[in-house]
Amino acid sequence: MKVAGKKIPRGTVLLFLSFTAISLCLLLIVSAARAERINDMSRNNMYTGHQKNFSVYNAEEENVWEDVIENLSAKYDDFAIYMPIQDPEIVVRGICVKGSVEVPPMIEGKYFDFDASWSGTPTVILGKDCQKNIFEWNGKKYCTYGGIEFEVLGVMGTKEDSRINHMMLLDLRSAVRMTNVNTSYVLDTKKESDMIKIGQELSGLFRYSAEVAILLDKGDGVSPIAQLLSSGRIMDTMHVMILISFSLSSILVTFIWLRFRRTLLYAWQLCGYKEYMKGLETAKRYYLAAGFGFVAGLSLMTLFSLTVEDIQMKVMDIVQAFGMTVGLGTVILLFCYMVDRRNT
């Protein structure tokens, strides 16, 4: 086959087409997974979906959370404690987060880490529709809420209208000072399996300084069958099966490509090439075809994102898909090369 007047081996053309399909598939999967996560986050009001409500009562001092947070953060890596604050216009919550339970898409700045959400300095994350309340002073951004001046760490939001755009998240200490420690809270964990043990730990830590009411029922969990048949799990399974199908076809194409290049390998051997040099030359030509395939897949994905409104692509999607393509291509090449060498 000739391209721009240059003869291209059929095996290389097949390899190029194979990696075009794999790259497009990976880009679609990564983009779809990100969009699904953001949609779920918006539907759940930034909760994971397996959160638990609880209440604190009979606490006489505001600093009742000090020892509780210190003990929880020392034992567990991924949890968040929210304190809903009544507001007729927007969703407002105090938050103390350890690890990454649910991280919203950020337009600018950064999201809460543990130190920022559990500091003595009033800090806030604003939804993009709340930016009108921001003012600058001494090179930093601030907003006033409930009579307290908060430093704005970042602005979160999505391109489409969503609940995330209309939310305001405050550090938990400031939220407690604004309202009262004796109120309702929400415990959220990254893994559903962690909810019971973290909830039990939380309940035990309040035993002496205050009281807490949290309902933890081991029967509340979703059954394995229900999890398997959930829409998200079905979509994940479909993504994996599609990727496996493309990978198997790419293995076959790589075997064909290596067979087409066997004459060239013999020529390199006659020219005195050592084994590692033949391997390097083979890898160079393989990655070149795979790289052009990724560019072609990216071009198709860009065209789709421009013509189909529901398909959105971010820079991080491209980076992740490229890394997965290179990793998958390397595994396929090593496997096929070793098998092909054993058969020669």
JSON list of C-alpha atoms in Angstrom, two decimals, residues 40-167:
[
{"chain": "A", "resi": 40, "resn": "ASP", "atom": "CA", "xyz": [-23.72, 10.90, 39.78]},
{"chain": "A", "resi": 41, "resn": "MET", "atom": "CA", "xyz": [-22.10, 13.52, 42.02]},
{"chain": "A", "resi": 42, "resn": "SER", "atom": "CA", "xyz": [-24.59, 16.15, 40.90]},
{"chain": "A", "resi": 43, "resn": "ARG", "atom": "CA", "xyz": [-27.59, 13.81, 41.35]},
{"chain": "A", "resi": 44, "resn": "ASN", "atom": "CA", "xyz": [-26.40, 12.89, 44.86]},
{"chain": "A", "resi": 45, "resn": "ASN", "atom": "CA", "xyz": [-25.70, 16.50, 45.88]},
{"chain": "A", "resi": 46, "resn": "MET", "atom": "CA", "xyz": [-21.98, 15.67, 46.05]},
{"chain": "A", "resi": 47, "resn": "TYR", "atom": "CA", "xyz": [-22.53, 12.65, 48.29]},
{"chain": "A", "resi": 48, "resn": "THR", "atom": "CA", "xyz": [-21.34, 9.21, 47.20]},
{"chain": "A", "resi": 49, "resn": "GLY", "atom": "CA", "xyz": [-24.82, 7.69, 47.50]},
{"chain": "A", "resi": 50, "resn": "HIS", "atom": "CA", "xyz": [-24.12, 5.53, 50.59]},
{"chain": "A", "resi": 51, "resn": "GLN", "atom": "CA", "xyz": [-23.87, 8.35, 53.14]},
{"chain": "A", "resi": 52, "resn": "LYS", "atom": "CA", "xyz": [-25.43, 8.22, 56.61]},
{"chain": "A", "resi": 53, "resn": "ASN", "atom": "CA", "xyz": [-27.21, 10.98, 58.50]},
{"chain": "A", "resi": 54, "resn": "PHE", "atom": "CA", "xyz": [-26.47, 11.41, 62.21]},
{"chain": "A", "resi": 55, "resn": "SER", "atom": "CA", "xyz": [-27.10, 13.95, 64.95]},
{"chain": "A", "resi": 56, "resn": "VAL", "atom": "CA", "xyz": [-25.04, 15.32, 67.82]},
{"chain": "A", "resi": 57, "resn": "TYR", "atom": "CA", "xyz": [-26.86, 16.39, 70.99]},
{"chain": "A", "resi": 58, "resn": "ASN", "atom": "CA", "xyz": [-26.19, 17.25, 74.62]},
{"chain": "A", "resi": 59, "resn": "ALA", "atom": "CA", "xyz": [-22.82, 18.79, 73.66]},
{"chain": "A", "resi": 60, "resn": "GLU", "atom": "CA", "xyz": [-22.08, 21.80, 75.85]},
{"chain": "A", "resi": 61, "resn": "GLU", "atom": "CA", "xyz": [-18.90, 22.99, 74.10]},
{"chain": "A", "resi": 62, "resn": "GLU", "atom": "CA", "xyz": [-18.15, 23.78, 70.45]},
{"chain": "A", "resi": 63, "resn": "ASN", "atom": "CA", "xyz": [-14.77, 22.05, 70.54]},
{"chain": "A", "resi": 64, "resn": "VAL", "atom": "CA", "xyz": [-16.39, 18.63, 70.98]},
{"chain": "A", "resi": 65, "resn": "TRP", "atom": "CA", "xyz": [-15.21, 17.77, 67.44]},
{"chain": "A", "resi": 66, "resn": "GLU", "atom": "CA", "xyz": [-11.51, 18.30, 68.23]},
{"chain": "A", "resi": 67, "resn": "ASP", "atom": "CA", "xyz": [-10.70, 14.85, 69.63]},
{"chain": "A", "resi": 68, "resn": "VAL", "atom": "CA", "xyz": [-13.18, 13.12, 67.32]},
{"chain": "A", "resi": 69, "resn": "ILE", "atom": "CA", "xyz": [-11.62, 14.46, 64.13]},
{"chain": "A", "resi": 70, "resn": "GLU", "atom": "CA", "xyz": [-8.10, 13.85, 65.42]},
{"chain": "A", "resi": 71, "resn": "ASN", "atom": "CA", "xyz": [-8.85, 10.18, 66.15]},
{"chain": "A", "resi": 72, "resn": "LEU", "atom": "CA", "xyz": [-10.75, 9.55, 62.93]},
{"chain": "A", "resi": 73, "resn": "SER", "atom": "CA", "xyz": [-8.07, 11.16, 60.74]},
{"chain": "A", "resi": 74, "resn": "ALA", "atom": "CA", "xyz": [-5.37, 9.09, 62.44]},
{"chain": "A", "resi": 75, "resn": "LYS", "atom": "CA", "xyz": [-7.13, 5.79, 61.63]},
{"chain": "A", "resi": 76, "resn": "TYR", "atom": "CA", "xyz": [-8.92, 6.34, 58.33]},
{"chain": "A", "resi": 77, "resn": "ASP", "atom": "CA", "xyz": [-7.88, 7.83, 54.99]},
{"chain": "A", "resi": 78, "resn": "ASP", "atom": "CA", "xyz": [-11.10, 8.47, 53.06]},
{"chain": "A", "resi": 79, "resn": "PHE", "atom": "CA", "xyz": [-14.09, 9.97, 54.82]},
{"chain": "A", "resi": 80, "resn": "ALA", "atom": "CA", "xyz": [-16.01, 13.24, 54.94]},
{"chain": "A", "resi": 81, "resn": "ILE", "atom": "CA", "xyz": [-18.23, 14.83, 57.58]},
{"chain": "A", "resi": 82, "resn": "TYR", "atom": "CA", "xyz": [-20.75, 17.33, 56.27]},
{"chain": "A", "resi": 83, "resn": "MET", "atom": "CA", "xyz": [-22.85, 19.79, 58.26]},
{"chain": "A", "resi": 84, "resn": "PRO", "atom": "CA", "xyz": [-25.86, 20.99, 56.23]},
{"chain": "A", "resi": 85, "resn": "ILE", "atom": "CA", "xyz": [-26.72, 24.66, 56.83]},
{"chain": "A", "resi": 86, "resn": "GLN", "atom": "CA", "xyz": [-30.22, 25.91, 56.06]},
{"chain": "A", "resi": 87, "resn": "ASP", "atom": "CA", "xyz": [-30.24, 28.53, 53.32]},
{"chain": "A", "resi": 88, "resn": "PRO", "atom": "CA", "xyz": [-33.24, 29.37, 51.12]},
{"chain": "A", "resi": 89, "resn": "GLU", "atom": "CA", "xyz": [-31.17, 30.29, 48.05]},
{"chain": "A", "resi": 90, "resn": "ILE", "atom": "CA", "xyz": [-28.24, 27.86, 47.73]},
{"chain": "A", "resi": 91, "resn": "VAL", "atom": "CA", "xyz": [-26.96, 24.59, 49.18]},
{"chain": "A", "resi": 92, "resn": "VAL", "atom": "CA", "xyz": [-24.50, 25.35, 52.00]},
{"chain": "A", "resi": 93, "resn": "ARG", "atom": "CA", "xyz": [-22.50, 22.78, 53.95]},
{"chain": "A", "resi": 94, "resn": "GLY", "atom": "CA", "xyz": [-19.67, 22.70, 56.40]},
{"chain": "A", "resi": 95, "resn": "ILE", "atom": "CA", "xyz": [-17.16, 19.99, 55.53]},
{"chain": "A", "resi": 96, "resn": "CYS", "atom": "CA", "xyz": [-14.18, 18.19, 57.00]},
{"chain": "A", "resi": 97, "resn": "VAL", "atom": "CA", "xyz": [-12.65, 15.78, 54.50]},
{"chain": "A", "resi": 98, "resn": "LYS", "atom": "CA", "xyz": [-9.76, 13.32, 54.77]},
{"chain": "A", "resi": 99, "resn": "GLY", "atom": "CA", "xyz": [-8.54, 11.82, 51.53]},
{"chain": "A", "resi": 100, "resn": "SER", "atom": "CA", "xyz": [-10.71, 11.96, 48.40]},
{"chain": "A", "resi": 101, "resn": "VAL", "atom": "CA", "xyz": [-14.32, 10.94, 48.95]},
{"chain": "A", "resi": 102, "resn": "GLU", "atom": "CA", "xyz": [-15.94, 13.06, 46.23]},
{"chain": "A", "resi": 103, "resn": "VAL", "atom": "CA", "xyz": [-13.90, 15.73, 44.46]},
{"chain": "A", "resi": 104, "resn": "PRO", "atom": "CA", "xyz": [-15.95, 18.05, 42.23]},
{"chain": "A", "resi": 105, "resn": "PRO", "atom": "CA", "xyz": [-14.67, 19.43, 38.92]},
{"chain": "A", "resi": 106, "resn": "MET", "atom": "CA", "xyz": [-12.72, 22.60, 39.70]},
{"chain": "A", "resi": 107, "resn": "ILE", "atom": "CA", "xyz": [-12.84, 25.66, 37.46]},
{"chain": "A", "resi": 108, "resn": "GLU", "atom": "CA", "xyz": [-10.07, 27.45, 39.34]},
{"chain": "A", "resi": 109, "resn": "GLY", "atom": "CA", "xyz": [-8.11, 27.04, 42.54]},
{"chain": "A", "resi": 110, "resn": "LYS", "atom": "CA", "xyz": [-8.06, 23.80, 44.51]},
{"chain": "A", "resi": 111, "resn": "TYR", "atom": "CA", "xyz": [-10.51, 21.68, 46.47]},
{"chain": "A", "resi": 112, "resn": "PHE", "atom": "CA", "xyz": [-10.42, 21.09, 50.21]},
{"chain": "A", "resi": 113, "resn": "ASP", "atom": "CA", "xyz": [-7.74, 18.88, 51.68]},
{"chain": "A", "resi": 114, "resn": "PHE", "atom": "CA", "xyz": [-7.75, 17.85, 55.34]},
{"chain": "A", "resi": 115, "resn": "ASP", "atom": "CA", "xyz": [-5.67, 20.78, 56.56]},
{"chain": "A", "resi": 116, "resn": "ALA", "atom": "CA", "xyz": [-7.84, 23.37, 54.80]},
{"chain": "A", "resi": 117, "resn": "SER", "atom": "CA", "xyz": [-11.16, 21.84, 55.85]},
{"chain": "A", "resi": 118, "resn": "TRP", "atom": "CA", "xyz": [-10.02, 21.49, 59.47]},
{"chain": "A", "resi": 119, "resn": "SER", "atom": "CA", "xyz": [-8.11, 24.72, 60.01]},
{"chain": "A", "resi": 120, "resn": "GLY", "atom": "CA", "xyz": [-8.73, 27.76, 62.16]},
{"chain": "A", "resi": 121, "resn": "THR", "atom": "CA", "xyz": [-8.93, 29.99, 59.08]},
{"chain": "A", "resi": 122, "resn": "PRO", "atom": "CA", "xyz": [-12.39, 30.41, 57.52]},
{"chain": "A", "resi": 123, "resn": "THR", "atom": "CA", "xyz": [-12.18, 28.97, 54.00]},
{"chain": "A", "resi": 124, "resn": "VAL", "atom": "CA", "xyz": [-14.77, 28.25, 51.34]},
{"chain": "A", "resi": 125, "resn": "ILE", "atom": "CA", "xyz": [-15.26, 26.53, 47.97]},
{"chain": "A", "resi": 126, "resn": "LEU", "atom": "CA", "xyz": [-17.86, 28.27, 45.82]},
{"chain": "A", "resi": 127, "resn": "GLY", "atom": "CA", "xyz": [-20.03, 26.99, 43.00]},
{"chain": "A", "resi": 128, "resn": "LYS", "atom": "CA", "xyz": [-19.48, 28.96, 39.82]},
{"chain": "A", "resi": 129, "resn": "ASP", "atom": "CA", "xyz": [-22.88, 30.66, 40.09]},
{"chain": "A", "resi": 130, "resn": "CYS", "atom": "CA", "xyz": [-21.82, 32.13, 43.46]},
{"chain": "A", "resi": 131, "resn": "GLN", "atom": "CA", "xyz": [-18.78, 33.95, 42.07]},
{"chain": "A", "resi": 132, "resn": "LYS", "atom": "CA", "xyz": [-20.62, 37.28, 42.14]},
{"chain": "A", "resi": 133, "resn": "ASN", "atom": "CA", "xyz": [-19.99, 37.34, 45.90]},
{"chain": "A", "resi": 134, "resn": "ILE", "atom": "CA", "xyz": [-16.18, 37.28, 45.52]},
{"chain": "A", "resi": 135, "resn": "PHE", "atom": "CA", "xyz": [-14.02, 40.31, 46.24]},
{"chain": "A", "resi": 136, "resn": "GLU", "atom": "CA", "xyz": [-10.23, 40.66, 46.24]},
{"chain": "A", "resi": 137, "resn": "TRP", "atom": "CA", "xyz": [-7.99, 42.04, 48.96]},
{"chain": "A", "resi": 138, "resn": "ASN", "atom": "CA", "xyz": [-4.18, 41.85, 49.21]},
{"chain": "A", "resi": 139, "resn": "GLY", "atom": "CA", "xyz": [-4.03, 39.54, 46.21]},
{"chain": "A", "resi": 140, "resn": "LYS", "atom": "CA", "xyz": [-6.43, 36.97, 47.69]},
{"chain": "A", "resi": 141, "resn": "LYS", "atom": "CA", "xyz": [-10.09, 36.25, 47.02]},
{"chain": "A", "resi": 142, "resn": "TYR", "atom": "CA", "xyz": [-12.72, 36.45, 49.74]},
{"chain": "A", "resi": 143, "resn": "CYS", "atom": "CA", "xyz": [-16.46, 36.30, 50.22]},
{"chain": "A", "resi": 144, "resn": "THR", "atom": "CA", "xyz": [-18.70, 37.08, 53.17]},
{"chain": "A", "resi": 145, "resn": "TYR", "atom": "CA", "xyz": [-21.31, 34.65, 54.43]},
{"chain": "A", "resi": 146, "resn": "GLY", "atom": "CA", "xyz": [-23.19, 34.68, 57.73]},
{"chain": "A", "resi": 147, "resn": "GLY", "atom": "CA", "xyz": [-21.21, 37.67, 58.91]},
{"chain": "A", "resi": 148, "resn": "ILE", "atom": "CA", "xyz": [-17.87, 35.83, 58.50]},
{"chain": "A", "resi": 149, "resn": "GLU", "atom": "CA", "xyz": [-15.23, 36.65, 55.91]},
{"chain": "A", "resi": 150, "resn": "PHE", "atom": "CA", "xyz": [-14.04, 33.50, 54.14]},
{"chain": "A", "resi": 151, "resn": "GLU", "atom": "CA", "xyz": [-10.96, 33.03, 51.98]},
{"chain": "A", "resi": 152, "resn": "VAL", "atom": "CA", "xyz": [-11.99, 31.48, 48.64]},
{"chain": "A", "resi": 153, "resn": "LEU", "atom": "CA", "xyz": [-9.82, 28.45, 47.93]},
{"chain": "A", "resi": 154, "resn": "GLY", "atom": "CA", "xyz": [-11.42, 27.61, 44.61]},
{"chain": "A", "resi": 155, "resn": "VAL", "atom": "CA", "xyz": [-14.45, 27.67, 42.35]},
{"chain": "A", "resi": 156, "resn": "MET", "atom": "CA", "xyz": [-16.16, 24.41, 41.36]},
{"chain": "A", "resi": 157, "resn": "GLY", "atom": "CA", "xyz": [-18.69, 23.76, 38.65]},
{"chain": "A", "resi": 158, "resn": "THR", "atom": "CA", "xyz": [-19.63, 22.10, 35.39]},
{"chain": "A", "resi": 159, "resn": "LYS", "atom": "CA", "xyz": [-20.17, 23.49, 31.91]},
{"chain": "A", "resi": 160, "resn": "GLU", "atom": "CA", "xyz": [-23.78, 22.34, 32.01]},
{"chain": "A", "resi": 161, "resn": "ASP", "atom": "CA", "xyz": [-26.17, 23.57, 34.68]},
{"chain": "A", "resi": 162, "resn": "SER", "atom": "CA", "xyz": [-25.88, 21.34, 37.75]},
{"chain": "A", "resi": 163, "resn": "ARG", "atom": "CA", "xyz": [-26.40, 21.40, 41.50]},
{"chain": "A", "resi": 164, "resn": "ILE", "atom": "CA", "xyz": [-22.66, 21.71, 41.99]},
{"chain": "A", "resi": 165, "resn": "ASN", "atom": "CA", "xyz": [-22.80, 25.18, 40.42]},
{"chain": "A", "resi": 166, "resn": "HIS", "atom": "CA", "xyz": [-25.19, 26.35, 43.16]},
{"chain": "A", "resi": 167, "resn": "MET", "atom": "CA", "xyz": [-23.31, 25.05, 46.21]}
]
